[in-house]
Each structure stands twice: as structure tokens, then as C-alpha cells.
CSV table of C-alpha atoms in Angstrom, one decimal:
chain,number,residue,atom,x,y,z
N,260,MET,CA,10.5,-27.4,3.7
N,261,HIS,CA,9.1,-23.8,4.1
N,262,ASN,CA,8.9,-21.4,1.1
N,263,GLU,CA,8.4,-17.8,1.6
N,264,LYS,CA,6.4,-15.3,-0.5
N,265,TYR,CA,6.1,-11.6,0.0
N,266,LEU,CA,2.7,-9.9,-0.3
N,267,ILE,CA,2.2,-6.2,-0.8
N,268,VAL,CA,-1.1,-4.7,0.3
N,269,ALA,CA,-2.3,-1.1,0.5
N,270,VAL,CA,-5.3,0.5,2.3
N,271,ASP,CA,-6.7,4.0,2.4
N,272,GLN,CA,-7.4,5.9,5.6
N,273,GLN,CA,-10.9,4.3,5.8
N,274,GLY,CA,-9.4,0.8,5.7
N,275,ASN,CA,-10.4,0.0,2.1
N,276,GLU,CA,-8.0,-1.9,-0.1
N,277,VAL,CA,-6.2,0.2,-2.7
N,278,GLY,CA,-5.7,-1.5,-6.1
N,279,LEU,CA,-2.1,-1.9,-7.2
N,280,GLU,CA,-2.8,-3.1,-10.7
N,281,SER,CA,-1.6,0.1,-12.3
N,282,TYR,CA,1.7,-0.3,-10.4
N,283,ALA,CA,2.3,-4.0,-10.7
N,284,GLY,CA,1.0,-4.8,-14.2
N,285,HIS,CA,-0.2,-8.4,-14.3
N,286,ILE,CA,-1.6,-9.5,-10.9
N,287,GLU,CA,-2.4,-13.1,-10.2
N,288,ASN,CA,-5.5,-13.8,-7.9
N,289,ASP,CA,-5.8,-10.0,-7.2
N,290,GLU,CA,-2.6,-10.2,-5.1
N,291,VAL,CA,0.8,-8.6,-5.6
N,292,THR,CA,3.3,-11.2,-4.5
N,293,PHE,CA,7.0,-11.8,-4.9
N,294,GLU,CA,9.3,-14.8,-4.3
N,295,CYS,CA,12.4,-12.6,-4.0
N,296,LYS,CA,12.6,-10.5,-0.8
N,297,SER,CA,14.8,-7.8,-2.5
N,298,GLN,CA,12.3,-7.4,-5.3
N,299,ALA,CA,9.4,-7.1,-2.8
N,300,ARG,CA,11.3,-4.6,-0.7
N,301,SER,CA,12.1,-2.5,-3.8
N,302,PHE,CA,8.5,-2.5,-5.0
N,303,TYR,CA,7.3,-1.7,-1.4
N,304,ASN,CA,9.6,1.3,-1.1
N,305,LYS,CA,8.4,2.7,-4.4
N,306,ILE,CA,4.7,2.2,-3.7
N,307,LYS,CA,4.9,3.5,-0.2
N,308,GLU,CA,6.1,6.9,-1.4
N,309,GLU,CA,3.7,7.1,-4.4
N,310,LEU,CA,0.6,6.1,-2.4
N,311,PHE,CA,1.3,8.3,0.6
N,312,PRO,CA,-0.8,8.9,2.8
N,313,HIS,CA,-2.3,5.4,2.3
N,314,SER,CA,-0.9,2.6,4.3
N,315,VAL,CA,1.3,0.1,2.5
N,316,LYS,CA,2.4,-3.2,4.1
N,317,LEU,CA,4.9,-5.9,3.1
N,318,LEU,CA,3.9,-9.2,4.6
N,319,THR,CA,5.8,-12.5,4.6
N,320,ILE,CA,3.8,-15.6,3.8
N,321,LYS,CA,5.3,-18.9,4.8
N,322,GLU,CA,4.1,-21.9,2.8
N,323,SER,CA,4.8,-25.5,3.8
């Protein structure tokens, strides 16, 4: 059975990762992940606007 998680990452215009700690609160393993797609999408939409012009991506991780 495959489980999905949703990972949010942000990078600046030079390709350096932008920390999301101040937006997400507690972060496990330096990653912002969600198990619920709707929660991930909501967080992504908020962060995408707040961090403009940085690039924010919502990635799906499939675990087996």
C-alpha cells in the first residue's frame, strides 16, 4: 500500500533554501510535511503569497 505525504519547500532566487520555521511552527527533520492534501494546499497558498518573489513548491512523496 502506498501512502502519500506532501512536502513544502521554498527557495530564493539564487536557489538557496528558505527556512519555513516561522510559518510552520514545529518542523520535524527540517521539513514541512503534511499527510492531508487539503492542509498542504492551504499552507502552500498562504506561503506562496507571503514569500513572493521566492519560489515555493508543493511536492507529493509516495511511500511504500
